[in-house]
C-alpha positions as a printed Julia matrix, in Angstrom:
432×3 Matrix{Float64}:
   1.85  -14.21  -32.37
   1.37  -15.0   -28.78
   4.16  -15.51  -26.6
   6.8   -13.6   -28.47
   8.21  -10.44  -26.5
   7.99   -7.06  -28.53
  11.48   -5.26  -29.32
  12.36   -1.73  -28.78
  12.01   -1.05  -32.38
   8.82   -2.13  -32.85
   7.17   -0.39  -29.92
   9.72    2.04  -29.2
   9.73    0.74  -25.51
  12.82    1.05  -23.41
  13.41    0.16  -19.7
  15.99    1.4   -17.51
  19.16   -0.4   -17.57
  19.68   -1.12  -14.14
  16.02   -2.78  -14.0
  16.17   -6.67  -15.15
  13.58   -7.33  -17.88
  11.76  -10.75  -17.46
  11.22  -12.25  -20.8
   9.38  -15.29  -19.79
   9.14  -16.4   -16.31
   7.42  -19.67  -17.18
   8.88  -22.59  -15.54
   9.68  -25.21  -18.34
   7.48  -28.49  -18.43
   8.79  -31.73  -16.98
   8.47  -34.25  -19.91
   7.91  -36.83  -17.19
   4.79  -35.34  -16.72
   3.22  -35.04  -20.12
   3.09  -38.92  -20.21
  -0.47  -38.78  -18.41
  -3.34  -36.46  -18.54
  -3.34  -36.34  -14.8
   0.02  -35.71  -14.48
   0.41  -33.04  -17.19
  -2.8   -31.02  -15.37
  -1.07  -31.31  -12.32
   2.31  -29.86  -13.8
   0.29  -27.15  -15.44
  -1.05  -26.29  -12.01
   2.16  -26.4   -10.24
   3.51  -24.05  -13.09
   1.24  -21.61  -12.54
   1.44  -21.5    -8.85
   4.97  -21.24   -9.0
   4.61  -18.26  -11.31
   1.85  -16.48   -9.72
   1.93  -17.98   -6.05
   4.3   -15.11   -4.5
   2.24  -12.36   -5.99
  -1.03  -13.63   -5.1
   0.26  -14.68   -1.56
   1.3   -11.2    -0.9
  -1.61   -9.61   -2.2
  -3.87  -11.64   -0.2
  -1.84  -10.95    3.05
  -2.19   -7.27    2.44
  -5.7    -7.33    1.49
  -6.61   -9.57    4.54
  -4.98   -7.43    7.01
  -6.26   -4.12    5.68
  -9.94   -5.9     5.51
  -9.61   -6.95    9.26
  -8.75   -3.33   10.18
 -11.56   -2.26    8.44
 -14.08   -4.74    9.96
 -12.59   -4.05   13.25
 -12.84   -0.01   12.84
 -16.55   -0.7    12.07
 -17.49   -3.07   14.87
 -15.98   -0.96   17.36
 -17.48    2.14   16.0
 -20.9     0.69   15.71
 -22.53    3.63   13.28
 -23.43    0.96   11.19
 -26.21   -0.27   13.32
 -27.97    3.01   13.01
 -27.07    3.97    9.51
 -29.71    3.32    6.47
 -29.02   -0.36    5.3
 -28.83    1.68    1.65
 -26.24    3.98    2.91
 -23.41    2.21    4.88
 -25.89    0.54    7.34
 -26.93   -2.84    8.35
 -27.14   -5.64   10.96
 -23.37   -6.85   10.69
 -20.13   -4.86   10.1
 -19.65   -7.03    6.43
 -23.21   -5.59    5.48
 -21.84   -2.17    4.78
 -19.93   -4.09    1.76
 -23.11   -4.29    0.09
 -24.36   -0.99    0.59
 -24.41    2.01   -1.78
 -23.85    0.94   -5.32
 -23.7    -2.53   -4.03
 -27.49   -2.44   -3.61
 -27.94   -1.18   -7.45
 -25.55   -4.04   -8.8
 -27.55   -6.51   -6.79
 -30.88   -5.01   -7.95
 -29.54   -5.2   -11.61
 -28.55   -8.77  -10.88
 -32.0    -9.82   -9.67
 -34.59   -7.6   -11.91
 -32.32   -6.45  -14.78
 -32.53   -3.18  -16.7
 -35.88   -0.81  -17.13
 -33.61    2.35  -18.62
 -35.75    5.04  -17.95
 -35.57    8.93  -17.88
 -37.84   10.26  -15.48
 -38.24   13.91  -14.22
 -37.46   14.26  -10.47
 -38.34   17.21   -7.95
 -36.05   16.84   -5.67
 -31.9    17.3    -5.65
 -31.72   15.61   -8.72
 -33.34   16.4   -12.16
 -33.56   13.11  -13.15
 -34.76   10.15  -11.2
 -31.95    7.52  -10.51
 -31.95    4.37  -12.59
 -30.02    1.24  -12.53
 -29.22    1.77  -16.08
 -26.02    3.74  -14.89
 -24.54    0.58  -13.96
 -22.66   -1.34  -16.6
 -23.92   -5.17  -17.11
 -20.61   -7.28  -16.77
 -20.6    -7.42  -12.97
 -24.31   -7.92  -12.09
 -24.46  -10.33  -14.95
 -21.81  -12.31  -12.97
 -23.66  -11.96   -9.66
 -26.51  -13.29  -11.37
 -24.41  -16.37  -12.83
 -23.08  -17.27   -9.6
 -26.6   -16.68   -7.67
 -27.76  -19.19  -10.02
 -25.95  -21.86   -7.71
 -28.07  -20.84   -4.75
 -25.9   -18.59   -3.16
 -27.81  -14.91   -2.34
 -26.93  -11.77   -4.19
 -25.04  -10.67   -1.63
 -22.8   -13.62   -1.51
 -22.34  -13.73   -4.98
 -21.45  -10.02   -5.68
 -18.61  -10.61   -2.72
 -17.31  -14.04   -4.22
 -17.2   -12.3    -7.87
 -15.44   -9.48   -6.32
 -13.09  -11.54   -4.07
 -11.94  -14.15   -7.03
 -11.65  -11.22   -9.59
  -9.36   -9.31   -7.19
  -6.96  -12.11   -7.04
  -7.04  -12.62  -11.09
  -6.62   -8.62  -11.29
  -3.57   -8.97   -9.09
  -2.08  -11.81  -11.21
  -2.64   -9.48  -14.11
  -0.64   -6.71  -12.54
   1.88   -8.96  -11.5
   1.78  -10.37  -15.15
   2.5    -6.81  -16.75
   4.88   -5.53  -14.19
   7.04   -8.46  -14.0
   7.38   -8.97  -17.87
   8.6    -5.46  -18.34
  10.39   -4.34  -14.89
  11.31   -7.96  -13.19
   9.63  -10.45  -11.03
  10.47   -8.88   -7.89
   8.77   -5.53   -8.77
   5.77   -7.56  -10.01
   5.2    -9.39   -6.93
   5.36   -6.03   -4.99
   3.02   -4.07   -7.5
   0.55   -7.15   -6.68
   0.74   -6.46   -3.04
   0.59   -2.59   -3.58
  -2.43   -2.6    -5.28
  -4.22   -4.33   -2.2
  -3.3    -1.37   -0.18
  -3.84    1.52   -2.57
  -6.39    4.38   -2.06
  -9.7     3.03   -2.58
  -8.85   -0.44   -2.38
 -11.49   -1.08    0.28
 -14.14   -1.71   -2.89
 -11.93   -4.66   -4.24
 -13.64   -6.83   -1.65
 -17.03   -5.18   -1.73
 -19.93   -5.71   -3.93
 -18.41   -3.1    -6.54
 -17.48   -3.85  -10.06
 -13.52   -2.55   -9.69
 -12.09   -6.01   -8.95
 -13.82   -7.16  -12.44
 -12.74   -4.37  -14.18
  -9.21   -4.02  -12.98
  -8.8    -7.89  -14.02
 -10.02   -7.26  -17.22
  -7.92   -4.2   -17.76
  -4.6    -5.55  -16.6
  -4.94   -8.67  -18.7
  -5.89   -6.93  -21.62
  -2.71   -4.81  -21.05
  -0.76   -8.02  -20.72
  -2.01   -9.43  -24.03
  -1.33   -6.41  -26.15
   2.54   -6.44  -24.5
   2.57   -9.76  -25.51
   1.23   -9.31  -28.93
  -1.59  -11.72  -28.31
  -3.91   -9.68  -30.14
  -7.26  -11.74  -30.33
  -6.85  -12.12  -26.47
  -6.56   -8.6   -26.01
  -9.8    -7.97  -28.46
 -11.78  -10.19  -26.57
 -10.64   -9.01  -23.08
 -11.13   -5.31  -23.58
 -14.46   -6.03  -25.36
 -15.5    -7.59  -22.09
 -13.7    -4.35  -20.12
 -16.33   -2.3   -22.22
 -19.11   -4.02  -20.85
 -17.71   -3.53  -17.19
 -17.32    0.43  -16.73
 -17.75    3.52  -18.73
 -14.0     3.91  -17.75
 -12.96    1.46  -20.33
 -12.84    3.96  -23.2
  -9.12    4.97  -22.5
  -8.04    1.3   -22.39
 -10.21    0.62  -25.54
  -8.07    3.68  -27.27
  -4.89    2.23  -25.92
  -5.41   -1.22  -27.36
  -6.5    -0.05  -30.69
  -3.79    2.58  -31.0
  -1.11   -0.4   -30.12
  -2.99   -2.49  -32.69
  -3.08    0.17  -35.35
   0.77    0.43  -35.27
   1.37   -3.33  -35.51
  -1.06   -3.33  -38.27
   0.83   -0.5   -40.03
   3.86   -2.16  -39.51
   2.68   -5.46  -40.51
   4.51   -6.91  -37.67
   1.7    -9.37  -36.49
  -0.13   -9.94  -39.63
  -3.47   -8.26  -40.34
  -6.42  -10.48  -38.63
  -5.29  -10.2   -34.94
  -4.58   -6.53  -34.63
  -7.63   -5.45  -36.96
  -9.82   -7.47  -34.38
  -8.41   -5.47  -31.56
  -9.41   -2.52  -33.4
 -12.93   -3.24  -34.2
 -14.16   -5.85  -31.39
 -13.37   -4.0   -28.2
 -15.46   -0.9   -28.84
 -18.5    -2.91  -29.75
 -18.98   -3.75  -25.99
 -19.04   -0.19  -24.54
 -20.77    1.51  -27.45
 -23.23   -1.53  -27.69
 -24.52   -1.05  -24.23
 -24.79    2.82  -24.29
 -26.7     2.29  -27.75
 -29.08   -0.22  -26.32
 -29.87    2.32  -23.21
 -30.12    5.17  -25.62
 -32.5     3.28  -27.6
 -35.01    1.91  -24.47
 -34.85    5.58  -23.38
 -35.48    7.32  -26.42
 -32.81    9.5   -26.42
 -29.52    8.78  -28.08
 -27.4    10.24  -25.46
 -29.71    8.71  -22.69
 -26.77    7.4   -20.65
 -25.29   10.62  -20.41
 -28.39   12.38  -19.47
 -29.03   10.17  -16.7
 -25.45   10.37  -15.25
 -25.8    14.12  -15.51
 -29.26   14.58  -14.14
 -29.49   11.58  -11.9
 -25.87   11.79  -10.29
 -24.64   15.21  -10.9
 -21.8    13.27  -12.86
 -20.69   14.8   -16.27
 -17.28   15.94  -17.9
 -16.75   19.83  -17.11
 -12.87   20.07  -17.86
 -11.8    19.68  -14.65
 -13.84   22.94  -12.93
 -15.38   21.0   -10.21
 -12.11   18.95   -9.12
 -10.18   22.39   -8.97
 -12.95   24.11   -6.92
 -13.42   21.05   -4.45
  -9.43   20.69   -3.95
  -9.21   24.45   -3.39
 -12.15   24.36   -0.83
 -10.63   21.56    1.1
  -7.05   23.21    1.3
  -8.67   26.62    2.53
 -10.63   24.74    4.94
 -13.87   25.64    3.31
 -17.0    23.66    2.04
 -18.32   25.76   -0.93
 -19.04   22.75   -3.44
 -21.07   19.8    -3.74
 -21.11   16.44   -1.81
 -18.61   17.28    1.31
 -16.94   14.97    3.64
 -14.14   16.43    5.29
 -12.15   13.25    6.05
 -12.67   11.69    2.66
 -12.24   14.83    0.61
  -8.77   15.29    2.32
  -7.63   11.77    1.44
  -8.73   13.08   -1.94
  -6.41   16.11   -1.95
  -3.75   14.12   -0.88
  -4.34   11.35   -3.82
  -4.53   14.39   -6.07
  -1.07   15.89   -5.09
   0.41   12.43   -5.87
  -0.81   11.84   -8.92
   1.53   14.14  -10.75
   4.39   12.57   -8.94
   3.25    8.99   -9.72
   2.67    9.95  -13.52
   6.09   11.54  -14.21
   7.58    8.88  -12.44
   5.78    6.34  -14.71
   6.36    7.96  -17.71
  10.22    8.5   -17.33
  10.18    4.71  -17.65
   8.65    4.93  -21.07
   6.21    2.11  -20.37
   4.38    0.53  -23.53
   1.99    2.78  -25.4
  -1.26    0.76  -24.2
  -0.26    1.38  -20.74
   0.51    5.38  -21.17
  -3.0     5.89  -22.96
  -4.67    3.86  -20.38
  -3.01    6.02  -17.5
  -3.45    9.4   -19.14
  -6.63    8.88  -20.38
  -8.21    7.47  -17.37
  -6.74   10.13  -15.39
  -8.13   12.91  -17.48
 -11.81   11.02  -17.22
 -11.6    11.15  -13.58
  -9.96   14.68  -12.88
 -12.03   16.19  -15.82
 -15.3    15.2   -14.4
 -17.76   16.5   -11.87
 -18.4    13.71   -9.23
 -18.28   13.35   -5.35
 -14.7    14.71   -4.74
 -14.01   12.0    -1.95
 -14.49    9.26   -4.53
 -11.38   10.36   -6.35
  -9.25    7.49   -4.6
 -11.9     4.89   -5.81
 -11.89    6.36   -9.24
  -8.18    6.05   -9.56
  -7.84    2.37   -8.3
  -8.11    0.96  -11.83
  -5.04    2.83  -12.85
  -2.73    0.07  -11.81
   0.46    1.41  -14.06
   0.83    4.3   -11.22
   2.0     1.59   -9.3
   5.14    0.63  -11.37
   7.37    3.48  -10.2
   6.85    2.78   -6.49
   7.2    -1.13   -7.14
  10.13   -0.7    -9.07
  11.65    1.4    -6.2
  10.89   -0.9    -3.69
  12.07   -3.81   -5.44
  15.44   -2.12   -4.38
  14.89   -2.36   -0.91
  15.5    -4.92    1.78
  13.4    -7.53    2.79
  12.82   -6.33    6.33
  12.21   -3.0     5.56
  10.01   -3.89    2.64
   7.7    -6.08    5.09
   7.51   -2.94    7.2
   6.36   -0.78    4.55
   3.72   -3.09    3.04
   2.65   -4.09    7.01
   2.25   -0.52    7.71
   0.26    0.17    4.37
  -1.93   -2.86    4.6
  -3.02   -2.26    8.28
  -3.7     1.45    7.46
  -5.45    0.86    4.4
  -8.21   -0.65    6.54
  -9.0     2.99    7.49
  -8.07    5.29    4.27
  -9.09    2.65    1.7
 -12.17    1.16    3.68
 -14.02    2.83    6.47
 -13.17    6.68    5.72
 -15.03    5.82    2.17
 -17.91    3.61    3.47
 -18.4     5.43    6.77
 -16.99    8.9     6.73
 -17.85    9.54    2.8
 -19.48    7.68   -0.17
 -17.63    5.03   -1.99
């Protein structure tokens, strides 16, 4: 079950003839290392390092360059010193990374939940409540903070570690399908993707992408039990886990129908994952006394609801016309959101032309429908598409054919500029 690569007949998946498919990039074990437990552990670590080391090194280098540029922009501008600590302010540049939603996550980690629907007389009809934030990430913050590290430090540590786990998962997926070089590049690209400033901040994106990427890998690897458990955990991380849950379930249902991987594994991948997401939504609704309590809170407390794309279209057309007749206008951030929006069809068509596995297709298309079809702060579009890592595949495959010197130039420029468009803009010139 685990470790057997899917065939084209089983999954209906094909890859380009000129792109190598890496069936198994694991390094064979050295028999001499298996004689002693210590040697076996060292050999295992060495194999992991050889497999993931280049991808993690590239991700770290790109991310560190962008992060340094972000901190430099904050320090030289200094607006964070006068901003409200809740909204992009603080005594130090790095304090900005724990503001906005970061304060909500820290509050949940410290105090837990008290789900309520309280009418508000202000701009929002419902008073904002921490129940809007799913429990996986604040739960990890609380767990790490039990070691004595503060809530902010715990949140940052969880995010940074999770970002490397996510980069490893992205590498595993892309290298399995399109070759090791493309996988390494994909990990580097994710560090500079629009919205990537929240990867090293007190935000849940890194944790969610780590779970989503590895869930997709386990499905491709036909390791259904692992896919079920990891997808269940993703369901506790963000509401955007719904397309992932559906993608895993559909892939498992096909395997179950074809009897290609037995019954227990695929059936578990269908039944278990929805329990996390639906369980949390049900608990919130029960505590609020309303079955649709979570949806009501999002709509009234954040003006976030599915409107079939009307708000996205209105905001985008306003930006293109130089007008501001829409909610939550942030000119610089919204302009970047329009550029991201215009690039999405190109990336999606390029991805689908490579006929990726069903789980990647459903996850990508479903998440795009959720993001583009919902009313939310338009400028946050770049953050909400950050988890859609399969969109990196066409870019990674194309760059895999580029010479090393040219590749270094592309990634270097992307890394430094991401400190502005993916960090400074969303935290200081808009809302992350």
